[in-house]
Amino acid sequence: MARERMSILYDQSVEEKALILGTSNKTELLIGYGTIHGDMACAINPMGDLYKTQVRALGRHLRLPANILRKLPTAGLWTGQRTRAKSG
């Protein structure tokens, strides 16, 4: 599913003449949590050098709503799916 979703995004990016932004953080990249040619496929990855704790700190600095900061991580591939990583 992750690869299919990325294929669709890349197809749409051509139509829009846009780049795909990556959302993986350094923690995910270091432990290998991602799908090659799926969620790890991107043109640029602005959060790629930030650890998960730094991503959360950035969210607090940007004053993101609390419900976003506390949201449990999910891959979003099927209803109710959760990742093993904790939101903290």
Tab-separated table of C-alpha atoms in Angstrom:
chain	number	residue	atom	x	y	z
A	1	MET	CA	0.000	0.000	0.000
A	2	ALA	CA	2.791	2.467	0.850
A	3	ARG	CA	4.389	1.972	-2.571
A	4	GLU	CA	1.080	2.298	-4.370
A	5	ARG	CA	0.276	5.500	-2.458
A	6	MET	CA	3.679	6.934	-3.431
A	7	SER	CA	3.178	5.943	-7.082
A	8	ILE	CA	-0.058	7.917	-7.091
A	9	LEU	CA	1.612	10.914	-5.410
A	10	TYR	CA	4.457	10.906	-7.950
A	11	ASP	CA	1.944	10.697	-10.801
A	12	GLN	CA	0.076	13.684	-9.368
A	13	SER	CA	3.335	15.583	-8.806
A	14	VAL	CA	4.108	15.387	-12.524
A	15	GLU	CA	0.720	16.866	-13.366
A	16	GLU	CA	1.228	19.648	-10.803
A	17	LYS	CA	4.933	20.151	-11.643
A	18	ALA	CA	5.607	19.712	-7.919
A	19	LEU	CA	8.071	17.869	-5.674
A	20	ILE	CA	7.248	15.151	-3.177
A	21	LEU	CA	8.221	16.157	0.375
A	22	GLY	CA	9.383	13.374	2.663
A	23	THR	CA	8.031	13.050	6.182
A	24	SER	CA	10.460	10.532	7.670
A	25	ASN	CA	12.524	11.730	10.601
A	26	LYS	CA	16.049	10.680	11.578
A	27	THR	CA	14.796	8.197	14.183
A	28	GLU	CA	12.739	6.348	11.561
A	29	LEU	CA	15.587	6.424	9.044
A	30	LEU	CA	18.142	5.083	11.562
A	31	ILE	CA	16.001	2.145	12.656
A	32	GLY	CA	14.856	1.364	9.125
A	33	TYR	CA	11.200	2.078	9.759
A	34	GLY	CA	9.928	2.872	6.309
A	35	THR	CA	9.135	1.413	2.934
A	36	ILE	CA	11.690	1.765	0.145
A	37	HIS	CA	9.924	3.244	-2.890
A	38	GLY	CA	7.070	3.997	-0.466
A	39	ASP	CA	7.110	6.556	2.346
A	40	MET	CA	10.913	6.876	2.056
A	41	ALA	CA	10.688	7.930	-1.606
A	42	CYS	CA	10.808	11.707	-1.908
A	43	ALA	CA	12.499	14.548	-3.720
A	44	ILE	CA	13.451	16.336	-0.499
A	45	ASN	CA	13.062	15.442	3.168
A	46	PRO	CA	13.053	18.584	5.337
A	47	MET	CA	12.783	16.626	8.616
A	48	GLY	CA	15.254	13.895	7.662
A	49	ASP	CA	17.984	15.186	10.006
A	50	LEU	CA	15.684	15.725	12.985
A	51	TYR	CA	15.127	13.081	15.644
A	52	LYS	CA	11.542	12.384	16.670
A	53	THR	CA	12.052	14.371	19.888
A	54	GLN	CA	13.257	17.356	17.832
A	55	VAL	CA	10.227	17.116	15.514
A	56	ARG	CA	7.958	17.293	18.569
A	57	ALA	CA	9.951	20.229	19.982
A	58	LEU	CA	9.624	22.021	16.642
A	59	GLY	CA	5.868	21.427	16.754
A	60	ARG	CA	5.689	22.968	20.225
A	61	HIS	CA	7.826	25.918	19.081
A	62	LEU	CA	5.452	26.461	16.141
A	63	ARG	CA	2.528	26.273	18.602
A	64	LEU	CA	0.785	23.456	16.782
A	65	PRO	CA	-2.516	22.440	18.351
A	66	ALA	CA	-2.206	20.000	21.275
A	67	ASN	CA	-4.304	17.353	19.497
A	68	ILE	CA	-1.686	17.229	16.716
A	69	LEU	CA	1.243	17.130	19.154
A	70	ARG	CA	-0.363	14.253	21.094
A	71	LYS	CA	-1.590	12.305	18.045
A	72	LEU	CA	-0.470	8.693	18.072
A	73	PRO	CA	1.644	7.766	15.054
A	74	THR	CA	-0.029	5.769	12.320
A	75	ALA	CA	1.030	4.608	8.886
A	76	GLY	CA	-2.525	5.132	7.665
A	77	LEU	CA	-2.549	2.084	5.428
A	78	TRP	CA	-5.714	0.579	6.948
A	79	THR	CA	-8.339	1.667	9.460
A	80	GLY	CA	-7.094	1.526	13.047
A	81	GLN	CA	-3.487	0.707	12.133
A	82	ARG	CA	-0.916	1.882	14.685
A	83	THR	CA	2.851	1.957	14.572
A	84	ARG	CA	4.940	0.551	17.390
A	85	ALA	CA	6.531	3.926	18.096
A	86	LYS	CA	5.105	5.911	20.992
A	87	SER	CA	4.135	9.519	20.808
A	88	GLY	CA	5.756	11.335	23.683
